mmCIF file with all atom_site columns, C-alpha atoms in Angstrom:
data_model
loop_
_atom_site.group_PDB
_atom_site.id
_atom_site.type_symbol
_atom_site.label_atom_id
_atom_site.label_alt_id
_atom_site.label_comp_id
_atom_site.label_asym_id
_atom_site.label_entity_id
_atom_site.label_seq_id
_atom_site.pdbx_PDB_ins_code
_atom_site.Cartn_x
_atom_site.Cartn_y
_atom_site.Cartn_z
_atom_site.occupancy
_atom_site.B_iso_or_equiv
_atom_site.pdbx_formal_charge
_atom_site.auth_seq_id
_atom_site.auth_comp_id
_atom_site.auth_asym_id
_atom_site.auth_atom_id
_atom_site.pdbx_PDB_model_num
ATOM 1  C CA . UNK A 1 1  ? 4.344   -12.434 -0.578  1.00 0.00 ? 24  UNK A CA 1
ATOM 2  C CA . UNK A 1 2  ? 2.817   -14.477 2.246   1.00 0.00 ? 25  UNK A CA 1
ATOM 3  C CA . UNK A 1 3  ? 5.235   -15.801 4.893   1.00 0.00 ? 26  UNK A CA 1
ATOM 4  C CA . UNK A 1 4  ? 4.490   -17.860 8.023   1.00 0.00 ? 27  UNK A CA 1
ATOM 5  C CA . UNK A 1 5  ? 5.478   -16.086 11.225  1.00 0.00 ? 28  UNK A CA 1
ATOM 6  C CA . UNK A 1 6  ? 6.410   -19.472 12.759  1.00 0.00 ? 29  UNK A CA 1
ATOM 7  C CA . UNK A 1 7  ? 7.634   -22.237 10.456  1.00 0.00 ? 30  UNK A CA 1
ATOM 8  C CA . UNK A 1 8  ? 5.071   -25.000 9.957   1.00 0.00 ? 31  UNK A CA 1
ATOM 9  C CA . UNK A 1 9  ? 2.256   -23.059 11.640  1.00 0.00 ? 32  UNK A CA 1
ATOM 10 C CA . UNK A 1 10 ? 0.545   -21.528 8.608   1.00 0.00 ? 33  UNK A CA 1
ATOM 11 C CA . UNK A 1 11 ? -1.178  -18.597 10.306  1.00 0.00 ? 34  UNK A CA 1
ATOM 12 C CA . UNK A 1 12 ? -0.638  -16.029 11.626  1.00 0.00 ? 35  UNK A CA 1
ATOM 13 C CA . UNK A 1 13 ? 1.565   -14.906 8.768   1.00 0.00 ? 36  UNK A CA 1
ATOM 14 C CA . UNK A 1 14 ? 3.131   -11.772 7.358   1.00 0.00 ? 37  UNK A CA 1
ATOM 15 C CA . UNK A 1 15 ? 1.771   -10.617 4.014   1.00 0.00 ? 38  UNK A CA 1
ATOM 16 C CA . UNK A 1 16 ? 3.164   -7.878  1.804   1.00 0.00 ? 39  UNK A CA 1
ATOM 17 C CA . UNK A 1 17 ? 1.487   -6.214  -1.154  1.00 0.00 ? 40  UNK A CA 1
ATOM 18 C CA . UNK A 1 18 ? 3.424   -4.158  -3.691  1.00 0.00 ? 41  UNK A CA 1
ATOM 19 C CA . UNK A 1 19 ? 1.534   -1.088  -4.905  1.00 0.00 ? 42  UNK A CA 1
ATOM 20 C CA . UNK A 1 20 ? 1.787   1.459   -7.704  1.00 0.00 ? 43  UNK A CA 1
ATOM 21 C CA . UNK A 1 21 ? -0.632  4.376   -7.662  1.00 0.00 ? 44  UNK A CA 1
ATOM 22 C CA . UNK A 1 22 ? -1.904  7.276   -9.737  1.00 0.00 ? 45  UNK A CA 1
ATOM 23 C CA . UNK A 1 23 ? -3.334  10.324  -7.964  1.00 0.00 ? 46  UNK A CA 1
ATOM 24 C CA . UNK A 1 24 ? -5.806  12.646  -9.697  1.00 0.00 ? 47  UNK A CA 1
ATOM 25 C CA . UNK A 1 25 ? -7.504  15.760  -8.340  1.00 0.00 ? 48  UNK A CA 1
ATOM 26 C CA . UNK A 1 26 ? -10.929 16.951  -9.469  1.00 0.00 ? 49  UNK A CA 1
ATOM 27 C CA . UNK A 1 27 ? -9.849  20.538  -8.817  1.00 0.00 ? 50  UNK A CA 1
ATOM 28 C CA . UNK A 1 28 ? -6.813  20.224  -11.142 1.00 0.00 ? 51  UNK A CA 1
ATOM 29 C CA . UNK A 1 29 ? -7.921  18.460  -14.342 1.00 0.00 ? 52  UNK A CA 1
ATOM 30 C CA . UNK A 1 30 ? -5.024  16.759  -16.111 1.00 0.00 ? 53  UNK A CA 1
ATOM 31 C CA . UNK A 1 31 ? -2.771  16.918  -13.027 1.00 0.00 ? 54  UNK A CA 1
ATOM 32 C CA . UNK A 1 32 ? -1.760  13.286  -12.445 1.00 0.00 ? 55  UNK A CA 1
ATOM 33 C CA . UNK A 1 33 ? 0.835   12.004  -9.994  1.00 0.00 ? 56  UNK A CA 1
ATOM 34 C CA . UNK A 1 34 ? 2.440   8.563   -9.805  1.00 0.00 ? 57  UNK A CA 1
ATOM 35 C CA . UNK A 1 35 ? 4.791   6.924   -7.364  1.00 0.00 ? 58  UNK A CA 1
ATOM 36 C CA . UNK A 1 36 ? 8.520   7.100   -8.090  1.00 0.00 ? 59  UNK A CA 1
ATOM 37 C CA . UNK A 1 37 ? 9.273   3.669   -6.552  1.00 0.00 ? 60  UNK A CA 1
ATOM 38 C CA . UNK A 1 38 ? 6.914   0.764   -5.873  1.00 0.00 ? 61  UNK A CA 1
ATOM 39 C CA . UNK A 1 39 ? 5.439   0.953   -2.377  1.00 0.00 ? 62  UNK A CA 1
ATOM 40 C CA . UNK A 1 40 ? 5.012   -1.882  0.112   1.00 0.00 ? 63  UNK A CA 1
ATOM 41 C CA . UNK A 1 41 ? 1.966   -2.441  2.315   1.00 0.00 ? 64  UNK A CA 1
ATOM 42 C CA . UNK A 1 42 ? 2.479   -5.001  5.120   1.00 0.00 ? 65  UNK A CA 1
ATOM 43 C CA . UNK A 1 43 ? 0.289   -6.906  7.555   1.00 0.00 ? 66  UNK A CA 1
ATOM 44 C CA . UNK A 1 44 ? 2.372   -8.775  10.141  1.00 0.00 ? 67  UNK A CA 1
ATOM 45 C CA . UNK A 1 45 ? -0.579  -10.626 11.691  1.00 0.00 ? 68  UNK A CA 1
ATOM 46 C CA . UNK A 1 46 ? -2.495  -12.065 8.731   1.00 0.00 ? 69  UNK A CA 1
ATOM 47 C CA . UNK A 1 47 ? -4.995  -14.639 10.029  1.00 0.00 ? 70  UNK A CA 1
ATOM 48 C CA . UNK A 1 48 ? -6.283  -16.179 6.775   1.00 0.00 ? 71  UNK A CA 1
ATOM 49 C CA . UNK A 1 49 ? -6.114  -16.177 3.024   1.00 0.00 ? 72  UNK A CA 1
ATOM 50 C CA . UNK A 1 50 ? -7.792  -14.496 1.343   1.00 0.00 ? 73  UNK A CA 1
ATOM 51 C CA . UNK A 1 51 ? -7.431  -11.673 3.861   1.00 0.00 ? 74  UNK A CA 1
ATOM 52 C CA . UNK A 1 52 ? -10.509 -10.750 5.886   1.00 0.00 ? 75  UNK A CA 1
ATOM 53 C CA . UNK A 1 53 ? -10.761 -7.529  7.898   1.00 0.00 ? 76  UNK A CA 1
ATOM 54 C CA . UNK A 1 54 ? -7.005  -7.014  7.498   1.00 0.00 ? 77  UNK A CA 1
ATOM 55 C CA . UNK A 1 55 ? -5.030  -3.796  7.864   1.00 0.00 ? 78  UNK A CA 1
ATOM 56 C CA . UNK A 1 56 ? -1.904  -3.164  5.807   1.00 0.00 ? 79  UNK A CA 1
ATOM 57 C CA . UNK A 1 57 ? 0.524   -0.352  6.668   1.00 0.00 ? 80  UNK A CA 1
ATOM 58 C CA . UNK A 1 58 ? 2.730   1.553   4.224   1.00 0.00 ? 81  UNK A CA 1
ATOM 59 C CA . UNK A 1 59 ? 6.322   0.630   5.123   1.00 0.00 ? 82  UNK A CA 1
ATOM 60 C CA . UNK A 1 60 ? 8.070   3.840   4.070   1.00 0.00 ? 83  UNK A CA 1
ATOM 61 C CA . UNK A 1 61 ? 7.018   7.190   2.630   1.00 0.00 ? 84  UNK A CA 1
ATOM 62 C CA . UNK A 1 62 ? 5.966   7.063   -1.016  1.00 0.00 ? 85  UNK A CA 1
ATOM 63 C CA . UNK A 1 63 ? 7.361   9.857   -3.226  1.00 0.00 ? 86  UNK A CA 1
ATOM 64 C CA . UNK A 1 64 ? 5.149   11.098  -6.064  1.00 0.00 ? 87  UNK A CA 1
ATOM 65 C CA . UNK A 1 65 ? 6.077   12.774  -9.356  1.00 0.00 ? 88  UNK A CA 1
ATOM 66 C CA . UNK A 1 66 ? 3.996   14.273  -12.145 1.00 0.00 ? 89  UNK A CA 1
ATOM 67 C CA . UNK A 1 67 ? 3.265   11.826  -14.964 1.00 0.00 ? 90  UNK A CA 1
ATOM 68 C CA . UNK A 1 68 ? 3.858   14.511  -17.605 1.00 0.00 ? 91  UNK A CA 1
ATOM 69 C CA . UNK A 1 69 ? 7.005   15.918  -15.909 1.00 0.00 ? 92  UNK A CA 1
ATOM 70 C CA . UNK A 1 70 ? 8.843   12.993  -14.283 1.00 0.00 ? 93  UNK A CA 1
ATOM 71 C CA . UNK A 1 71 ? 11.994  13.345  -12.239 1.00 0.00 ? 94  UNK A CA 1
ATOM 72 C CA . UNK A 1 72 ? 10.967  15.845  -9.554  1.00 0.00 ? 95  UNK A CA 1
ATOM 73 C CA . UNK A 1 73 ? 9.264   14.746  -6.349  1.00 0.00 ? 96  UNK A CA 1
ATOM 74 C CA . UNK A 1 74 ? 6.245   17.035  -5.893  1.00 0.00 ? 97  UNK A CA 1
ATOM 75 C CA . UNK A 1 75 ? 4.390   15.233  -3.097  1.00 0.00 ? 98  UNK A CA 1
ATOM 76 C CA . UNK A 1 76 ? 4.888   12.458  -0.550  1.00 0.00 ? 99  UNK A CA 1
ATOM 77 C CA . UNK A 1 77 ? 2.520   10.036  1.147   1.00 0.00 ? 100 UNK A CA 1
ATOM 78 C CA . UNK A 1 78 ? 3.913   9.753   4.680   1.00 0.00 ? 101 UNK A CA 1
ATOM 79 C CA . UNK A 1 79 ? 1.606   7.043   5.986   1.00 0.00 ? 102 UNK A CA 1
ATOM 80 C CA . UNK A 1 80 ? -1.314  5.001   4.719   1.00 0.00 ? 103 UNK A CA 1
ATOM 81 C CA . UNK A 1 81 ? -3.402  2.147   6.052   1.00 0.00 ? 104 UNK A CA 1
ATOM 82 C CA . UNK A 1 82 ? -5.390  -0.097  3.702   1.00 0.00 ? 105 UNK A CA 1
ATOM 83 C CA . UNK A 1 83 ? -8.327  -1.981  5.264   1.00 0.00 ? 106 UNK A CA 1
ATOM 84 C CA . UNK A 1 84 ? -8.933  -5.079  3.121   1.00 0.00 ? 107 UNK A CA 1
ATOM 85 C CA . UNK A 1 85 ? -12.289 -6.905  3.069   1.00 0.00 ? 108 UNK A CA 1
ATOM 86 C CA . UNK A 1 86 ? -13.623 -5.210  6.204   1.00 0.00 ? 109 UNK A CA 1
ATOM 87 C CA . UNK A 1 87 ? -16.358 -6.851  8.222   1.00 0.00 ? 110 UNK A CA 1
ATOM 88 C CA . UNK A 1 88 ? -19.554 -4.972  7.435   1.00 0.00 ? 111 UNK A CA 1
ATOM 89 C CA . UNK A 1 89 ? -21.299 -5.663  10.751  1.00 0.00 ? 112 UNK A CA 1
#
């Protein structure tokens, strides 16, 4: 979703990305976690599209369950920042 912060202005805008993840650990082969509910990453000051050098923040903790034993939350991602198309200078 991409939404203008001020109607008719275009940018800056608020952009949300919905994410689903799988977590694997080299030290625990076959141990795979997935999110219980879809997560939301948000940038409330998007300056262009496609995004350039943009930071997106996880909006609420993301509960994780085992893929092979669903139903029990075994881990939680409390916060996460995604840096999209960072300037390489």
